[in-house]
CSV table of C-alpha atoms in Angstrom, one decimal:
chain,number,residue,atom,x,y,z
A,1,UNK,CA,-21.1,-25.3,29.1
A,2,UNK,CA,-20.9,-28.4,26.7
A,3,UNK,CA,-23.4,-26.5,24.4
A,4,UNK,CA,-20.8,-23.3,24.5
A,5,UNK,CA,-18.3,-25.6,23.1
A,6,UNK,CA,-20.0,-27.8,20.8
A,7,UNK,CA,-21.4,-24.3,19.1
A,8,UNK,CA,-17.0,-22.7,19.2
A,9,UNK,CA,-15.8,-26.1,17.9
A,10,UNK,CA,-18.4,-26.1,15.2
A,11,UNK,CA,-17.8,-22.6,14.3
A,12,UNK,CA,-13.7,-23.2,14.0
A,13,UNK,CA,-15.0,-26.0,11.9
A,14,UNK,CA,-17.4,-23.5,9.6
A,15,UNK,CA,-13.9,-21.3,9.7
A,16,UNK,CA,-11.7,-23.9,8.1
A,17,UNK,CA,-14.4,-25.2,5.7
A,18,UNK,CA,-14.1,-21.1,3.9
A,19,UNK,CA,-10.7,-21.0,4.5
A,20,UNK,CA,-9.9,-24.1,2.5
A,21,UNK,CA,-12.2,-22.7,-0.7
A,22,UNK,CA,-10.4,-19.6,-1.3
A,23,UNK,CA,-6.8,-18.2,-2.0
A,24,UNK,CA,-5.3,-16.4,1.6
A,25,UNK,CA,-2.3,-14.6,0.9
A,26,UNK,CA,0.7,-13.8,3.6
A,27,UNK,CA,1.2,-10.6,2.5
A,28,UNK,CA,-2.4,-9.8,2.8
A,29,UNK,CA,-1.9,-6.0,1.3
A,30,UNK,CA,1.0,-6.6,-0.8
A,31,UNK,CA,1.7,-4.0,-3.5
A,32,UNK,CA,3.0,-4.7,-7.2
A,33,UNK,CA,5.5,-1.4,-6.5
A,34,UNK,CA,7.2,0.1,-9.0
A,35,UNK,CA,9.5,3.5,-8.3
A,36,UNK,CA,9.9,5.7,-11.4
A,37,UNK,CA,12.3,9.3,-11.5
A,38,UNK,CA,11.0,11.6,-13.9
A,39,UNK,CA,14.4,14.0,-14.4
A,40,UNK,CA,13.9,16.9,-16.8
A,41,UNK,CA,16.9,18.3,-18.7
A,42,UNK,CA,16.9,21.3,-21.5
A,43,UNK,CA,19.0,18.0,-23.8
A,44,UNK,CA,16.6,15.6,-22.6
A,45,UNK,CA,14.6,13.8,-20.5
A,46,UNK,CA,15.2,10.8,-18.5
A,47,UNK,CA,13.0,8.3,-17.4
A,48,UNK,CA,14.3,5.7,-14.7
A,49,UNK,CA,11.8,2.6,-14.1
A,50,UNK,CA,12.4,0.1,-11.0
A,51,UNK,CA,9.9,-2.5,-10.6
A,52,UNK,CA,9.8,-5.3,-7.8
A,53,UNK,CA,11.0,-8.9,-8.7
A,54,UNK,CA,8.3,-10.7,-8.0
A,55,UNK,CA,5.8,-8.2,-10.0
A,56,UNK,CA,8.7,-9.4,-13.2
A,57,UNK,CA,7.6,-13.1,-12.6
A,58,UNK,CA,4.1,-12.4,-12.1
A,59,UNK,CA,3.8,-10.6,-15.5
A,60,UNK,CA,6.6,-12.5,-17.8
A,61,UNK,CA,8.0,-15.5,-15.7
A,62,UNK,CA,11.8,-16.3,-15.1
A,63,UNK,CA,11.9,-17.8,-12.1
A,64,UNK,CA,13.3,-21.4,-13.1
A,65,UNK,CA,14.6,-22.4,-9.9
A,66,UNK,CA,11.1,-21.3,-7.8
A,67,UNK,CA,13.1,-19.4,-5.1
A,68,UNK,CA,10.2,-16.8,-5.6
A,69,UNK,CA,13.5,-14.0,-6.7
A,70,UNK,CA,15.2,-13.3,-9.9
A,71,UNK,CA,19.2,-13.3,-10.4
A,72,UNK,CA,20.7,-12.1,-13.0
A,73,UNK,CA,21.0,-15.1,-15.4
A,74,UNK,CA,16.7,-15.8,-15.1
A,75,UNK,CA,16.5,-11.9,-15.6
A,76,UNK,CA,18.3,-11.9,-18.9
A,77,UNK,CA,16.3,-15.2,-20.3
A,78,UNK,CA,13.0,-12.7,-20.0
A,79,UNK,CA,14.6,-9.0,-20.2
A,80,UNK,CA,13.7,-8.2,-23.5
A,81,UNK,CA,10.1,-10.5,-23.2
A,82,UNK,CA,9.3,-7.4,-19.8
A,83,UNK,CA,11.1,-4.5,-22.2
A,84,UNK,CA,7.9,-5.3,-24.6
A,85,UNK,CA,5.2,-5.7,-21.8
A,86,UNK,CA,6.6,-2.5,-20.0
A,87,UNK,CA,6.3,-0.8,-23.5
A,88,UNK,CA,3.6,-1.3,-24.4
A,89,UNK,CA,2.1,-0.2,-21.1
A,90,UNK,CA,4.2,2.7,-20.7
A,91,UNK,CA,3.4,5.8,-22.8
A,92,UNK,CA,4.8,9.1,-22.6
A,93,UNK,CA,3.4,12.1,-24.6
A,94,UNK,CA,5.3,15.5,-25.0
A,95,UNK,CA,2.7,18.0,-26.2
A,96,UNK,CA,0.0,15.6,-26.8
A,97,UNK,CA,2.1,13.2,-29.3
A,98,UNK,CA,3.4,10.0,-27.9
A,99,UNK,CA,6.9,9.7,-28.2
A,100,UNK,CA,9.1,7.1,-29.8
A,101,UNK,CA,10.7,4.5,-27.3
A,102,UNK,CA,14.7,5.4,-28.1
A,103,UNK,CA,17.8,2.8,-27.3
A,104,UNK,CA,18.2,2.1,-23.6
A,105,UNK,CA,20.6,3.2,-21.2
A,106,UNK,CA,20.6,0.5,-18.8
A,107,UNK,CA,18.2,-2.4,-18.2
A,108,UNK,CA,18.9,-4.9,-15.2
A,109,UNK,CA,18.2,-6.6,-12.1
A,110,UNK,CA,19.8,-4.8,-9.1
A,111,UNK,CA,18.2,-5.5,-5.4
A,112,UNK,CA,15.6,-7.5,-6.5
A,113,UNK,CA,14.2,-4.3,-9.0
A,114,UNK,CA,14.2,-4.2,-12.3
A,115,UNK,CA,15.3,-0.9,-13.4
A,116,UNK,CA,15.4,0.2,-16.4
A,117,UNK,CA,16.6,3.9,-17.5
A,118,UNK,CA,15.7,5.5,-20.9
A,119,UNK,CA,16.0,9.0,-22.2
A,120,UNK,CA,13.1,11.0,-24.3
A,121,UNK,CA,13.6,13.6,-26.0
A,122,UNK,CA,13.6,17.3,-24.4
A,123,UNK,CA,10.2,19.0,-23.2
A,124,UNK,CA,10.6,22.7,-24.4
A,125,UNK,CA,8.9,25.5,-22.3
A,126,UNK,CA,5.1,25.7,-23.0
A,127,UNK,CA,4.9,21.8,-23.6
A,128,UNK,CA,3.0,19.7,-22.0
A,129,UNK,CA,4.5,16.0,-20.8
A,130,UNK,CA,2.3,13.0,-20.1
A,131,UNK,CA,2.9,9.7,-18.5
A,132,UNK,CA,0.5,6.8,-18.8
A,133,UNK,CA,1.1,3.4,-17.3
A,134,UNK,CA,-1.6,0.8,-17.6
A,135,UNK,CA,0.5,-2.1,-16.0
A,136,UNK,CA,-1.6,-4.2,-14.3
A,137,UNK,CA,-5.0,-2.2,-15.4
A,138,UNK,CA,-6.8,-5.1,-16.4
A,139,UNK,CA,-5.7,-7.3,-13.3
A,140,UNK,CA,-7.9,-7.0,-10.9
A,141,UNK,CA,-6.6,-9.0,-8.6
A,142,UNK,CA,-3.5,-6.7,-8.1
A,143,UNK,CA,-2.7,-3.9,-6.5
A,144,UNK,CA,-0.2,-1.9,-8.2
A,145,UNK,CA,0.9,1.4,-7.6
A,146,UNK,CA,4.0,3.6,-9.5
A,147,UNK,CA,5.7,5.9,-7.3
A,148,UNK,CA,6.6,9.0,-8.8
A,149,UNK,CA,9.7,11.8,-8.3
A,150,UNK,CA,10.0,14.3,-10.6
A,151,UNK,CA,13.1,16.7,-10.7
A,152,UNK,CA,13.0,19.6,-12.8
A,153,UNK,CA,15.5,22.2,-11.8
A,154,UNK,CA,16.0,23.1,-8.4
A,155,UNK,CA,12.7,21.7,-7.8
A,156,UNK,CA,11.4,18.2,-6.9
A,157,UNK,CA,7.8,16.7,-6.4
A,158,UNK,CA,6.2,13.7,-6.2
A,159,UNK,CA,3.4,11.8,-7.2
A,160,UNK,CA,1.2,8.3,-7.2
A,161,UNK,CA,-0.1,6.5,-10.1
A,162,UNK,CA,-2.8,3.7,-9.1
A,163,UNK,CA,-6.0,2.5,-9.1
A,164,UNK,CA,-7.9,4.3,-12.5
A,165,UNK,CA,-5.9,7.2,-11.6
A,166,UNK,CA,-3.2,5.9,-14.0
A,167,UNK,CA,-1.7,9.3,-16.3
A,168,UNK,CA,0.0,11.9,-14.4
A,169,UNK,CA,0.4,14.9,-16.3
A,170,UNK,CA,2.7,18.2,-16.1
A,171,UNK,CA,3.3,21.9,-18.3
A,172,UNK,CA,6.6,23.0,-18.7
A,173,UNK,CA,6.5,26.8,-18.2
A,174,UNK,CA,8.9,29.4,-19.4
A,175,UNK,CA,10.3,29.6,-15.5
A,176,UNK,CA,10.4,25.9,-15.3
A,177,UNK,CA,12.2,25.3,-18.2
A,178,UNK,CA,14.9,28.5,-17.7
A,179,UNK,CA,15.7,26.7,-14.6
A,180,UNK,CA,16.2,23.2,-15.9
A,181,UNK,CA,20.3,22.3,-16.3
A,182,UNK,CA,21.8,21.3,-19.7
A,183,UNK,CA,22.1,17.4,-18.8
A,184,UNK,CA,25.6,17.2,-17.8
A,185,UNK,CA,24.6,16.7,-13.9
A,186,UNK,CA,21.2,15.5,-12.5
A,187,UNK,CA,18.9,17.5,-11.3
A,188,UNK,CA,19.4,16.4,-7.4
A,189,UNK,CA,23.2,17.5,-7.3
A,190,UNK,CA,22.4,21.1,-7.8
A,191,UNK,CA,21.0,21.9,-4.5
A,192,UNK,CA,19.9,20.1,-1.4
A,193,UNK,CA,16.5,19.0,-0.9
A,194,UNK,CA,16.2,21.5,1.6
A,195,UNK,CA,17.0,24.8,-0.6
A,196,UNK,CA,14.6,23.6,-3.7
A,197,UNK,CA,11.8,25.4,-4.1
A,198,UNK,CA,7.8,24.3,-3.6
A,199,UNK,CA,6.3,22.1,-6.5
A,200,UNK,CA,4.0,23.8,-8.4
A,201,UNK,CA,2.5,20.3,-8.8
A,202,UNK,CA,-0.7,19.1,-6.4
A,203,UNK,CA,-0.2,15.3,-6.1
A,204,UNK,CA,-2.2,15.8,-2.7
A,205,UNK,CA,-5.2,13.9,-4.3
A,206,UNK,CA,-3.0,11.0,-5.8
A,207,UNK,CA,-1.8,10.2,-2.1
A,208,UNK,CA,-5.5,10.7,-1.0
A,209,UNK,CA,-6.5,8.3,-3.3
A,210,UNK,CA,-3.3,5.8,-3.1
A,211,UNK,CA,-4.1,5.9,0.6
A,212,UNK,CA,-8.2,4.5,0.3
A,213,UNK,CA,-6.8,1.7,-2.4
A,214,UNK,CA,-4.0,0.9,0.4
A,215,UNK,CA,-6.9,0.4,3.2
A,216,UNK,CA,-9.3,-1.7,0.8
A,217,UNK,CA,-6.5,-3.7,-0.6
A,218,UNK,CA,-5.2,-4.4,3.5
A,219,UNK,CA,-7.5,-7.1,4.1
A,220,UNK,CA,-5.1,-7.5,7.6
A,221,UNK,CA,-6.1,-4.3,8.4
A,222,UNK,CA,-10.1,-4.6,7.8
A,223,UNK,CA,-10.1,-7.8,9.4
A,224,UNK,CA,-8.6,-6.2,12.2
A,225,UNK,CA,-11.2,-3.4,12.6
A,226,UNK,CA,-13.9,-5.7,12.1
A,227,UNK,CA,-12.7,-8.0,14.9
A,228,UNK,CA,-12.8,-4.7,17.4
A,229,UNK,CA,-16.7,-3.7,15.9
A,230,UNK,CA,-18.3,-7.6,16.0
A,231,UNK,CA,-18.3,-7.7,19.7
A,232,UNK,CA,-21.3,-6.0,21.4
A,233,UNK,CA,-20.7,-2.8,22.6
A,234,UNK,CA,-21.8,0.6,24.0
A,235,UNK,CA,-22.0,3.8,21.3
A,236,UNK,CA,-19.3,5.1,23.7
A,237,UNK,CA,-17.1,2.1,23.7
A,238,UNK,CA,-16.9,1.8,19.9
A,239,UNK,CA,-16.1,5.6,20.0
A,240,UNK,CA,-13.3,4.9,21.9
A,241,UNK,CA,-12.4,2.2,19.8
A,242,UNK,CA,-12.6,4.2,16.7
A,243,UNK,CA,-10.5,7.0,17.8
A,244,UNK,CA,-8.2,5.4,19.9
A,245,UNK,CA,-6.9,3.0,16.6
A,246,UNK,CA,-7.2,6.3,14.7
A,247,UNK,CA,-4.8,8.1,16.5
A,248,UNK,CA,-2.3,5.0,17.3
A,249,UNK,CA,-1.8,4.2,13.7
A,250,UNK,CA,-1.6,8.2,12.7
A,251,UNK,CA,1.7,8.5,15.0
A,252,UNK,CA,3.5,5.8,14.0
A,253,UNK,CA,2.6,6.3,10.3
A,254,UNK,CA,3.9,10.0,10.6
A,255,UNK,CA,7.0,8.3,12.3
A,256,UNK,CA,8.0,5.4,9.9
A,257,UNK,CA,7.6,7.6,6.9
A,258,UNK,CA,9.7,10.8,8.4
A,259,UNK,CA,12.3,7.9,9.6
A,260,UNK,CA,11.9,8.9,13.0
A,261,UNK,CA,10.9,5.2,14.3
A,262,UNK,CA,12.2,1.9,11.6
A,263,UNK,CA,11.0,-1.6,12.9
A,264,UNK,CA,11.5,-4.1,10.1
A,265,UNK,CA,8.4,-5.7,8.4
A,266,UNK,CA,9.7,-9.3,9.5
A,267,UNK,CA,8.6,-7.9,12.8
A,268,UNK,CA,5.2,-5.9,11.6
A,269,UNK,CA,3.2,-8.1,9.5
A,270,UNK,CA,3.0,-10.9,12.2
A,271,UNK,CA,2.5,-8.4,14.6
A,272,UNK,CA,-0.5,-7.6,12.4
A,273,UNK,CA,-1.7,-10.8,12.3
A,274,UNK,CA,-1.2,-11.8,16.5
A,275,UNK,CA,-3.5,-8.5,16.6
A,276,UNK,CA,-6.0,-10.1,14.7
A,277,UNK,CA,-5.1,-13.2,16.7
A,278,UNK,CA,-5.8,-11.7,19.9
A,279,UNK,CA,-8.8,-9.6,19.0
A,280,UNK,CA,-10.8,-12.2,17.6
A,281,UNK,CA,-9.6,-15.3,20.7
A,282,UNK,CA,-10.6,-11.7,23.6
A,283,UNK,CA,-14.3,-11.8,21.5
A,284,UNK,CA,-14.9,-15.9,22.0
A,285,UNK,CA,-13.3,-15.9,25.7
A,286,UNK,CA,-15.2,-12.4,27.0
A,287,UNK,CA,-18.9,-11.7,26.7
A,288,UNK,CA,-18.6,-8.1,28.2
A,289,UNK,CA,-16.3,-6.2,26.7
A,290,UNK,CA,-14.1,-3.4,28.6
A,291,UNK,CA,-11.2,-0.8,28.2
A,292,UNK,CA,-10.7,-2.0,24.3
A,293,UNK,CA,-9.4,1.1,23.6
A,294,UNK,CA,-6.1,0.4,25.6
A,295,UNK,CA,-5.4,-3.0,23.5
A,296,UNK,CA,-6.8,-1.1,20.4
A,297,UNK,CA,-4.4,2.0,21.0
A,298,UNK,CA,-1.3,-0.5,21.2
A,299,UNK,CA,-2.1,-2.5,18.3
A,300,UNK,CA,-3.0,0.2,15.9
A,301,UNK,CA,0.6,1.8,16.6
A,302,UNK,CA,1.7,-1.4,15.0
A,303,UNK,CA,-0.9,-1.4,11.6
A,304,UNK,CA,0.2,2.3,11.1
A,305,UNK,CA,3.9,1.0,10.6
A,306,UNK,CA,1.9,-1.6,8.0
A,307,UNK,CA,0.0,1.9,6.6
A,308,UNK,CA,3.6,3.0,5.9
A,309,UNK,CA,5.3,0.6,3.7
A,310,UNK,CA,4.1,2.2,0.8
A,311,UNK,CA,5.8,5.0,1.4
A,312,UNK,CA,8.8,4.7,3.3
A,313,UNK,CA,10.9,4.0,0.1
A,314,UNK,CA,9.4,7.0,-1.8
A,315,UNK,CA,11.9,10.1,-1.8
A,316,UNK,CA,9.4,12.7,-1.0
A,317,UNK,CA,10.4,16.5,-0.4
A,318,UNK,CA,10.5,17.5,2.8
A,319,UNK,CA,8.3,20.6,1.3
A,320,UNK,CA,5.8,18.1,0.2
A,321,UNK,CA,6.3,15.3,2.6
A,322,UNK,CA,3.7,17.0,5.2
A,323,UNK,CA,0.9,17.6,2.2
A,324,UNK,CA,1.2,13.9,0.9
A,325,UNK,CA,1.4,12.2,4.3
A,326,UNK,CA,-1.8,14.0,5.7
A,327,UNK,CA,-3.6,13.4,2.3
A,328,UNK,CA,-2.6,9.4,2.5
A,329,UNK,CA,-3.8,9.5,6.2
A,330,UNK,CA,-6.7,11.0,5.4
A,331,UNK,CA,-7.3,8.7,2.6
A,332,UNK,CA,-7.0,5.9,4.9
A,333,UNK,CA,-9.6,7.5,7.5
A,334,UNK,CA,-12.2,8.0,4.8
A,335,UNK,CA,-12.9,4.3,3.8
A,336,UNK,CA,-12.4,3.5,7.7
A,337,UNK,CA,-15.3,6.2,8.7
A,338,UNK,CA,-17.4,4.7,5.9
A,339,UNK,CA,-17.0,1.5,7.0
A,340,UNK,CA,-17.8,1.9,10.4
A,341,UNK,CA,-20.7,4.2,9.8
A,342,UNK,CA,-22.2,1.3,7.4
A,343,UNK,CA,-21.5,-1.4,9.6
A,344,UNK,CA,-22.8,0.0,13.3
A,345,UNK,CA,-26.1,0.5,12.3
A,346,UNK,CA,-25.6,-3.3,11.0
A,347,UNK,CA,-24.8,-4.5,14.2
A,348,UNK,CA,-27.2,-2.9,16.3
A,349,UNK,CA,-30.0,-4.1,13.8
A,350,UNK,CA,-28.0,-7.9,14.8
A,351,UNK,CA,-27.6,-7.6,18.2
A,352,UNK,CA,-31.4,-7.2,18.7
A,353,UNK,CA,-31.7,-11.2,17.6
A,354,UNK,CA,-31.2,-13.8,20.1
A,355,UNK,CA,-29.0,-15.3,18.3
A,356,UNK,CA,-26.5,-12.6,17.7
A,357,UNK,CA,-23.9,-13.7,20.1
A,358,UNK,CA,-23.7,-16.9,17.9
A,359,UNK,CA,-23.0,-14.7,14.4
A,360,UNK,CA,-20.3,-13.0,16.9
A,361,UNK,CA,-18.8,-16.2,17.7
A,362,UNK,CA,-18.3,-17.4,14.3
A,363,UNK,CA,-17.1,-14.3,12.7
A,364,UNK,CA,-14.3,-14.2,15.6
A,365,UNK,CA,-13.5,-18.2,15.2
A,366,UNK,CA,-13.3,-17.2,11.1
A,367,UNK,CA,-10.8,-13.7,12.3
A,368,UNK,CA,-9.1,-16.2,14.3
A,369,UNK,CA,-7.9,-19.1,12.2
A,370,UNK,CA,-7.6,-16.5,8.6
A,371,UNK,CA,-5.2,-14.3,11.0
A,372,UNK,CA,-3.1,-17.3,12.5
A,373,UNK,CA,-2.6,-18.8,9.4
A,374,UNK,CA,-1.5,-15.6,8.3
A,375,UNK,CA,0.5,-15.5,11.5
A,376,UNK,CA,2.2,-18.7,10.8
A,377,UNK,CA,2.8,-18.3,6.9
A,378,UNK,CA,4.5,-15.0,7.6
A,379,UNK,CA,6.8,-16.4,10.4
A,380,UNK,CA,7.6,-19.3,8.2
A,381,UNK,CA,8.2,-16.9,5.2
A,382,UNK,CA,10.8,-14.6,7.4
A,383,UNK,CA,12.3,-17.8,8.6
C-alpha cells in the first residue's frame, strides 16, 4: 500500500513538473471568432465585419488598463492601427480583380466586437465575387475562424472560413442577380427566413472541416477522451464508451445550436473540466473499470454544449441549418474515430507490459491536475 502511494504522489509530482514548463490556457478551445454578413445589392455590396475584443488586442493592442476588454476610448487609440491589419488581410475580388477598399460606413466597438461595415461596389450577373481573409494565417498558435452569411435576394446561406480553407468564393447568375433589391432595404426584410429559397451554395464541407479544426483545437475535449481510453478495458467496454460519448454530445450539440436547450458557458467549461477531473481521479481510485458508458453518456451531453459555441451565434437558415450541423458533427466524429482507431491498438500493445498500470497512473494524475487547474482558472475567471 505505501508503494501505491509513493508511486501516485510521485506521479502528481511528474504532473506538476510538465505543467509548470508550458502555457495552459482556461479556455482550452478558444476561437479568435469573427462574424462577417456578405449582403448583395444591384447598387452595391456590403460587407459587415465583427471581430471579438480580445482577438483586437491580441493583433494591435489597446488594452491600457489590462481588464482583458476594450471600451470605447482604448478602441479609438488603435481603430485605424486594426483598419490597416484587417486590410491588408482582407481581400475581395469581383470578377477576378481585387477591389479598392472605399470610405467606411461605420467602424466601432459595440459588445465587445469590433465591427466594421463597408460597401464594394455592385457584382453584376455573370461575375464572380471572392473573399480572402488571411488573419491570423501565419499564427499558428490560433485558432481563428470567420463566420459567414450571405444574403442575396430572397436567399440566405452561410459559410466558414478557417484553417487553410481561407477564400470563399461565389457566381452571380442572371436569376441571382434579377432577384437582388436596389439597396434601399436589406436583404433580410424582404421575406422571412422561412419563405427564402435554398442556397445554391454547398458550405457543407466548410462546416465539415471547421468542425475537425474545432476537435483538434479542444484540448478539454481530447483530454477528456483520452482519460475514458487510458484505463484498461474490454473491446466491448471501449465500444460502449465510444458510442455512448458519441451520441450524448450529438443531442445536445443538435439542441444548443437549434436553441432548443441554452446553459450558459460559465456553467459548461468547468463542467468540462470536473469531467476531466472525475475521469482521470475514477482511473487512479479503480483498477477494474465498469458501466463507463453511464458517466461517459452524462458527461458527453455537457462537451457537446462546448461542440456548440461555435455555432450558436452564427445565423444559419433553417434550410441549411440541418446540412451544416450534420457536416460539423461529422467533422467532429472523424478526428474522434481516427484517434481512437490509432490509439487502441497503442494501448493493447501497453497493457501487455507489466508496468502498464504505472503509465496509466501517471497519465490520469497528469489529466488530473491539467483539468483542475483548468477547473479552478475557469471558476476564478467567471467569478
Amino acid at each position: 500500500m505505501a508503494v501505491c502511494r509513493w508511486r501516485f504522489f510521485l506521479s502528481i509530482f511528474m504532473a506538476l513538473i510538465v505543467l509548470l514548463s508550458i502555457d495552459h490556457r482556461a479556455d482550452a478551445h478558444a476561437y479568435s471568432a469573427t462574424y462577417s454578413t456578405l449582403e448583395f445589392y444591384k447598387s452595391k455590396t456590403e460587407l459587415t465585419y465583427a471581430l471579438d475584443d480580445l482577438s483586437v488586442i491580441e493583433l494591435v493592442g489597446g488594452d491600457t488598463n489590462h481588464d482583458g476588454t476594450l471600451d470605447s476610448e482604448e478602441f479609438a487609440a488603435v481603430d485605424q492601427k486594426l483598419l490597416t491589419v484587417l486590410q491588408n488581410n482582407l481581400v475581395v475580388k469581383i470578377n477576378g480583380e481585387a477591389a479598392a477598399w472605399p470610405q467606411l460606413e461605420s467602424f466601432g466597438m459595440y459588445r465587445k466586437r469590433a465591427i466594421m461595415k463597408i460597401s464594394f461596389p455592385a457584382v453584376a450577373a455573370s461575375q464572380s465575387i471572392q473573399l480572402t481573409d488571411q488573419l491570423y494565417l501565419n499564427d499558428t498558435a490560433s485558432n481563428y475562424v470567420n463566420l459567414m452569411t450571405i444574403y442575396y435576394g430572397a436567399q440566405k446561406s452561410t459559410a466558414a472560413i478557417a484553417g487553410n480553407n481561407r477564400t470563399w468564393t461565389m457566381q452571380m447568375t442572371e436569376n441571382d442577380f434579377a432577384g437582388l433589391q436596389s439597396g434601399d432595404t436589406s436583404p433580410q426584410q424582404q421575406q422571412p427566413e422561412e419563405e427564402a429559397s435554398s442556397s445554391k451554395m454547398d458550405g457543407w464541407f466548410s462546416f465539415f472541416v471547421l468542425g475537425m479544426n474545432h476537435i483538434l483545437s479542444g484540448y478539454d475535449h481530447l483530454l477528456f477522451l483520452f482519460s475514458l481510453l487510458i484505463a484498461r478495458q474490454t473491446f466491448k467496454q471501449y465500444a460502449g464508451t465510444i458510442t455512448a460519448f458519441t451520441i450524448a454530445h450529438s443531442i445536445t450539440l443538435a439542441l444548443t445550436v437549434t436553441g432548443v436547450i441554452h446553459i450558459s458557458s460559465r456553467i459548461v467549461e468547468p463542467a468540462i473540466a470536473l469531467s476531466i477531473c472525475y475521469v482521470a481521479l475514477d482511473n487512479l481510485i479503480r483498477k477494474k473499470i465498469s458501466y463507463r458508458w453511464v458517466l461517459t453518456f452524462f458527461f458527453g451531453m455537457i462537451h457537446g454544449m462546448g461542440f456548440a459555441d461555435i455555432l450558436t451565434e452564427m445565423n444559419i437558415p433553417k434550410s441549411e441549418l440541418a446540412v451544416d450541423l450534420i457536416s460539423f458533427n461529422v467533422g467532429i466524429e472523424t478526428v474522434q474515430v481516427i484517434i481512437v482507431a490509432v490509439l487502441l491498438p497503442a494501448l493493447a500493445l501497453l497493457y501487455r507490459w507489466k508496468h502498464s498500470r504505472h503509465v496509466a497512473v501517471a497519465c490520469s494524475a497528469l489529466a488530473l491536475v491539467l483539468g483542475g487547474l483548468w477547473l479552478v482558472e475557469r471558476v476564478i475567471s467567471n467569478v
